[in-house]
mmCIF file of C-alpha atoms in Angstrom:
data_model
loop_
_atom_site.group_PDB
_atom_site.id
_atom_site.type_symbol
_atom_site.label_atom_id
_atom_site.label_comp_id
_atom_site.label_asym_id
_atom_site.label_seq_id
_atom_site.Cartn_x
_atom_site.Cartn_y
_atom_site.Cartn_z
ATOM 1 C CA MET A 1 -0.118 -0.160 -0.537
ATOM 2 C CA LYS A 2 1.029 3.718 -1.719
ATOM 3 C CA ASN A 3 2.000 5.698 1.712
ATOM 4 C CA LEU A 4 -1.086 8.196 2.381
ATOM 5 C CA LYS A 5 -0.139 11.367 3.816
ATOM 6 C CA ILE A 6 -3.926 12.030 6.412
ATOM 7 C CA VAL A 7 -4.791 15.196 8.354
ATOM 8 C CA THR A 8 -7.477 15.117 10.506
ATOM 9 C CA TRP A 9 -8.972 19.483 11.699
ATOM 10 C CA ASN A 10 -11.775 20.224 13.501
ATOM 11 C CA CYS A 11 -12.381 23.482 11.213
ATOM 12 C CA ASN A 12 -15.165 24.817 13.647
ATOM 13 C CA GLY A 13 -17.338 25.392 10.361
ATOM 14 C CA ALA A 14 -16.746 28.481 7.729
ATOM 15 C CA PHE A 15 -14.456 25.645 6.321
ATOM 16 C CA ARG A 16 -15.296 27.649 2.481
ATOM 17 C CA ARG A 17 -13.701 29.968 3.490
ATOM 18 C CA LYS A 18 -10.660 27.450 5.716
ATOM 19 C CA PHE A 19 -9.743 25.592 3.059
ATOM 20 C CA ASN A 20 -6.656 27.231 1.868
ATOM 21 C CA PHE A 21 -5.178 27.043 4.860
ATOM 22 C CA ILE A 22 -4.287 23.317 5.037
ATOM 23 C CA ASP A 23 -2.949 22.921 1.214
ATOM 24 C CA GLU A 24 0.705 23.135 2.980
ATOM 25 C CA PHE A 25 0.178 20.319 4.545
ATOM 26 C CA ASP A 26 0.231 18.191 1.133
ATOM 27 C CA ALA A 27 -1.966 15.746 1.859
ATOM 28 C CA ASP A 28 -3.494 12.563 0.312
ATOM 29 C CA ILE A 29 -6.726 12.643 2.442
ATOM 30 C CA TYR A 30 -8.211 15.213 4.785
ATOM 31 C CA VAL A 31 -10.620 14.207 7.319
ATOM 32 C CA ILE A 32 -12.696 17.298 8.202
ATOM 33 C CA GLN A 33 -15.336 18.117 10.895
ATOM 34 C CA GLU A 34 -18.421 20.871 11.129
ATOM 35 C CA CYS A 35 -18.016 21.647 6.831
ATOM 36 C CA GLU A 36 -20.046 22.581 4.801
ATOM 37 C CA ASN A 37 -21.462 20.051 2.556
ATOM 38 C CA PRO A 38 -19.702 21.186 -1.193
ATOM 39 C CA THR A 39 -22.305 20.008 -3.146
ATOM 40 C CA GLU A 40 -24.941 22.543 -1.594
ATOM 41 C CA THR A 41 -22.525 25.111 -1.637
ATOM 42 C CA GLY A 42 -22.491 28.150 -3.541
ATOM 43 C CA HIS A 43 -18.993 28.550 -2.833
ATOM 44 C CA LEU A 44 -16.942 28.110 -6.762
ATOM 45 C CA ASP A 45 -13.762 27.731 -5.584
ATOM 46 C CA TYR A 46 -15.213 25.403 -2.572
ATOM 47 C CA ILE A 47 -16.955 23.433 -4.921
ATOM 48 C CA GLU A 48 -13.741 23.289 -6.942
ATOM 49 C CA TRP A 49 -10.734 21.689 -4.835
ATOM 50 C CA ALA A 50 -13.392 19.243 -3.187
ATOM 51 C CA GLN A 51 -13.620 17.406 -6.789
ATOM 52 C CA ASN A 52 -13.367 14.120 -4.567
ATOM 53 C CA TYR A 53 -14.689 13.084 -1.031
ATOM 54 C CA LEU A 54 -17.769 11.732 1.125
ATOM 55 C CA TRP A 55 -20.120 13.983 3.893
ATOM 56 C CA LYS A 56 -22.905 13.803 5.392
ATOM 57 C CA GLY A 57 -24.683 15.257 7.995
ATOM 58 C CA ASP A 58 -27.880 16.664 8.849
ATOM 59 C CA SER A 59 -27.266 20.482 7.959
ATOM 60 C CA LYS A 60 -25.737 21.653 4.451
ATOM 61 C CA HIS A 61 -24.025 24.074 6.589
ATOM 62 C CA LYS A 62 -21.964 21.240 9.286
ATOM 63 C CA GLY A 63 -21.190 18.219 8.829
ATOM 64 C CA LEU A 64 -18.991 15.443 8.418
ATOM 65 C CA GLY A 65 -16.058 14.922 5.007
ATOM 66 C CA ILE A 66 -13.545 13.128 3.610
ATOM 67 C CA PHE A 67 -11.758 14.855 0.706
ATOM 68 C CA ALA A 68 -8.939 13.146 -1.450
ATOM 69 C CA ARG A 69 -6.971 14.242 -3.889
ATOM 70 C CA GLU A 70 -7.497 12.816 -7.835
ATOM 71 C CA GLY A 71 -7.071 8.799 -7.764
ATOM 72 C CA ILE A 72 -7.544 8.066 -4.313
ATOM 73 C CA SER A 73 -10.826 5.784 -4.926
ATOM 74 C CA LEU A 74 -13.453 6.359 -1.961
ATOM 75 C CA GLU A 75 -16.074 3.780 -2.009
ATOM 76 C CA LEU A 76 -18.871 4.719 0.952
ATOM 77 C CA LEU A 77 -19.011 1.476 2.698
ATOM 78 C CA ASP A 78 -22.901 0.538 4.049
ATOM 79 C CA TRP A 79 -22.628 0.642 7.544
ATOM 80 C CA THR A 80 -25.353 1.005 9.440
ATOM 81 C CA ASN A 81 -25.485 3.672 11.706
ATOM 82 C CA ILE A 82 -28.409 3.166 13.877
ATOM 83 C CA TYR A 83 -28.882 1.466 17.012
ATOM 84 C CA GLU A 84 -31.426 -0.276 18.872
ATOM 85 C CA ASP A 85 -33.439 2.232 16.362
ATOM 86 C CA ASN A 86 -31.542 5.659 17.482
ATOM 87 C CA PRO A 87 -29.197 7.150 14.319
ATOM 88 C CA LEU A 88 -25.629 8.018 15.712
ATOM 89 C CA LYS A 89 -23.768 11.167 14.987
ATOM 90 C CA TYR A 90 -21.742 11.281 12.994
ATOM 91 C CA LEU A 91 -19.554 7.920 11.927
ATOM 92 C CA LEU A 92 -18.819 7.612 7.824
ATOM 93 C CA THR A 93 -16.437 5.179 6.449
ATOM 94 C CA CYS A 94 -15.250 4.000 3.598
ATOM 95 C CA ARG A 95 -13.083 1.882 1.761
ATOM 96 C CA VAL A 96 -9.846 2.988 0.180
ATOM 97 C CA ASN A 97 -7.820 2.375 -2.309
ATOM 98 C CA SER A 98 -9.572 -0.855 -2.491
ATOM 99 C CA GLU A 99 -7.378 -1.442 0.773
ATOM 100 C CA PHE A 100 -8.194 -0.936 4.155
ATOM 101 C CA SER A 101 -10.745 0.846 5.760
ATOM 102 C CA LEU A 102 -11.149 4.822 7.173
ATOM 103 C CA ILE A 103 -13.938 5.475 9.537
ATOM 104 C CA ALA A 104 -13.712 9.219 10.185
ATOM 105 C CA VAL A 105 -14.944 10.251 13.443
ATOM 106 C CA TRP A 106 -16.935 13.672 14.164
ATOM 107 C CA THR A 107 -18.711 12.294 18.092
ATOM 108 C CA HIS A 108 -22.258 14.404 18.833
ATOM 109 C CA TYR A 109 -24.148 14.955 21.941
ATOM 110 C CA ASN A 110 -26.958 14.247 19.531
ATOM 111 C CA LYS A 111 -29.310 14.506 22.336
ATOM 112 C CA SER A 112 -27.854 12.004 24.298
ATOM 113 C CA PRO A 113 -27.046 12.511 28.444
ATOM 114 C CA THR A 114 -26.144 9.022 28.733
ATOM 115 C CA PHE A 115 -24.425 7.675 25.112
ATOM 116 C CA GLY A 116 -23.188 11.257 23.942
ATOM 117 C CA TYR A 117 -20.150 11.692 22.227
ATOM 118 C CA ILE A 118 -17.369 8.144 23.126
ATOM 119 C CA GLY A 119 -20.800 6.439 23.833
ATOM 120 C CA GLN A 120 -22.211 7.409 20.427
ATOM 121 C CA PHE A 121 -18.665 5.694 18.774
ATOM 122 C CA TRP A 122 -18.618 3.057 22.063
ATOM 123 C CA LYS A 123 -22.555 1.747 19.904
ATOM 124 C CA TYR A 124 -20.928 1.843 16.563
ATOM 125 C CA LEU A 125 -17.874 0.070 18.101
ATOM 126 C CA GLN A 126 -21.024 -2.810 19.111
ATOM 127 C CA LEU A 127 -21.883 -2.424 16.230
ATOM 128 C CA HIS A 128 -19.183 -3.307 13.299
ATOM 129 C CA LYS A 129 -16.332 -4.474 16.176
ATOM 130 C CA SER A 130 -15.302 -7.658 13.328
ATOM 131 C CA ASN A 131 -15.657 -5.247 10.484
ATOM 132 C CA PHE A 132 -12.537 -3.317 12.637
ATOM 133 C CA LYS A 133 -9.956 -4.527 10.874
ATOM 134 C CA ASN A 134 -6.935 -2.807 8.436
ATOM 135 C CA CYS A 135 -8.472 -0.299 9.567
ATOM 136 C CA LEU A 136 -7.735 3.921 10.089
ATOM 137 C CA ILE A 137 -9.780 5.842 12.274
ATOM 138 C CA VAL A 138 -9.438 9.569 12.347
ATOM 139 C CA GLY A 139 -11.214 12.312 13.942
ATOM 140 C CA ASP A 140 -12.942 14.419 16.640
ATOM 141 C CA PHE A 141 -13.947 11.819 19.489
ATOM 142 C CA ASN A 142 -14.969 14.849 21.616
ATOM 143 C CA SER A 143 -13.488 12.833 24.214
ATOM 144 C CA ASN A 144 -10.318 11.960 26.935
ATOM 145 C CA SER A 145 -10.156 9.938 29.571
ATOM 146 C CA ILE A 146 -10.047 13.108 32.541
ATOM 147 C CA TRP A 147 -14.075 13.243 31.681
ATOM 148 C CA ASP A 148 -14.504 9.196 32.413
ATOM 149 C CA LYS A 149 -17.590 8.685 34.576
ATOM 150 C CA PRO A 150 -17.632 5.302 36.635
ATOM 151 C CA LYS A 151 -19.936 2.272 36.302
ATOM 152 C CA ARG A 152 -20.094 3.101 32.442
ATOM 153 C CA ALA A 153 -18.713 -0.095 30.209
ATOM 154 C CA TRP A 154 -18.134 3.674 27.157
ATOM 155 C CA ASN A 155 -16.322 5.750 29.230
ATOM 156 C CA HIS A 156 -13.212 6.356 26.943
ATOM 157 C CA SER A 157 -10.662 4.173 28.558
ATOM 158 C CA GLU A 158 -12.916 1.106 27.982
ATOM 159 C CA VAL A 159 -13.573 1.789 24.067
ATOM 160 C CA VAL A 160 -10.060 2.148 24.375
ATOM 161 C CA ARG A 161 -9.306 -0.507 26.249
ATOM 162 C CA GLU A 162 -12.120 -2.648 23.680
ATOM 163 C CA LEU A 163 -9.876 -1.779 20.419
ATOM 164 C CA GLU A 164 -6.831 -2.743 22.282
ATOM 165 C CA GLU A 165 -8.205 -6.521 22.685
ATOM 166 C CA ILE A 166 -8.817 -6.711 18.931
ATOM 167 C CA ASN A 167 -5.153 -5.327 18.419
ATOM 168 C CA ILE A 168 -5.987 -1.767 16.744
ATOM 169 C CA THR A 169 -4.043 0.970 19.579
ATOM 170 C CA SER A 170 -3.977 5.493 19.568
ATOM 171 C CA LEU A 171 -0.860 6.115 17.130
ATOM 172 C CA TYR A 172 -1.295 9.815 18.799
ATOM 173 C CA HIS A 173 -0.383 7.842 22.066
ATOM 174 C CA PHE A 174 1.993 5.623 20.294
ATOM 175 C CA GLU A 175 4.300 7.796 18.375
ATOM 176 C CA GLY A 176 3.822 10.319 21.448
ATOM 177 C CA ASN A 177 4.929 7.455 24.155
ATOM 178 C CA GLN A 178 1.874 10.006 26.115
ATOM 179 C CA THR A 179 -0.682 8.055 28.183
ATOM 180 C CA GLN A 180 -4.131 8.626 28.141
ATOM 181 C CA GLY A 181 -5.590 11.260 30.073
ATOM 182 C CA ASN A 182 -2.233 12.881 30.563
ATOM 183 C CA GLU A 183 -1.057 14.077 27.920
ATOM 184 C CA GLU A 184 1.853 16.429 27.653
ATOM 185 C CA HIS A 185 0.907 18.726 24.073
ATOM 186 C CA PRO A 186 -2.559 19.868 23.698
ATOM 187 C CA THR A 187 -4.256 19.508 20.496
ATOM 188 C CA PHE A 188 -7.192 21.229 21.329
ATOM 189 C CA PHE A 189 -7.384 25.260 23.175
ATOM 190 C CA LEU A 190 -10.809 26.197 25.341
ATOM 191 C CA GLN A 191 -12.507 28.931 24.377
ATOM 192 C CA LYS A 192 -9.708 29.319 21.740
ATOM 193 C CA ASN A 193 -7.259 30.538 23.880
ATOM 194 C CA SER A 194 -4.023 29.692 22.966
ATOM 195 C CA THR A 195 -2.993 29.630 27.502
ATOM 196 C CA ASN A 196 -6.020 27.572 29.020
ATOM 197 C CA LEU A 197 -4.908 23.875 27.933
ATOM 198 C CA THR A 198 -7.385 22.426 30.149
ATOM 199 C CA ILE A 199 -8.271 20.171 26.980
ATOM 200 C CA SER A 200 -6.209 18.170 26.328
ATOM 201 C CA ILE A 201 -6.578 15.913 23.077
ATOM 202 C CA THR A 202 -9.858 15.670 21.859
ATOM 203 C CA PHE A 203 -8.773 13.599 18.189
ATOM 204 C CA LEU A 204 -7.390 10.175 18.601
ATOM 205 C CA VAL A 205 -5.860 8.054 15.476
ATOM 206 C CA VAL A 206 -5.780 4.742 15.974
ATOM 207 C CA GLN A 207 -4.279 2.390 14.114
ATOM 208 C CA ASP A 208 -4.740 -1.605 13.168
ATOM 209 C CA SER A 209 -1.378 -3.008 14.459
ATOM 210 C CA GLU A 210 -1.726 -4.653 10.736
ATOM 211 C CA THR A 211 -1.905 -1.782 9.018
ATOM 212 C CA THR A 212 1.475 -0.047 7.296
#
């Protein structure tokens, strides 16, 4: 499999005015949270930039997108997002170049005080764990083990444990020798304040140990 550069970013909306800022990464695939649906925007430059993409969301103004450079195949996989009659937000899964599965993540409160955020991903994991092979999971989990609630099977730490049981681990933590809940390098600054480091990580990149 060709080496691919994958970048994920929660753009906080108005991606049509921001997409050029990430071009400097020269990535093969971008996983973008809170972006507009390119087919429903009047921004011609954004439409031209987003020639090869998948997108999902409840509003044309804000959703989850996977954008790839020309020549990369993105095949949408028919993995259900319904758990016990409740739709999950937001998970978008595709096959890249018929070689590996990419699970894009932007977990959402989804009006669920019990199963919000990491609980949404936990449900998706229960539905499709047997399909989590040769895959990358990329995105914004809105989660960290510092927010674990006791006696919940869908705590952040429990999700990490379940993933490790099927040989999937956090690339961020593995490469940086970081400990879950005690990360040294923040990826999110609360209220856009560069001095506010109370939230240390909001996204994970997890990789099947057999994926190169």
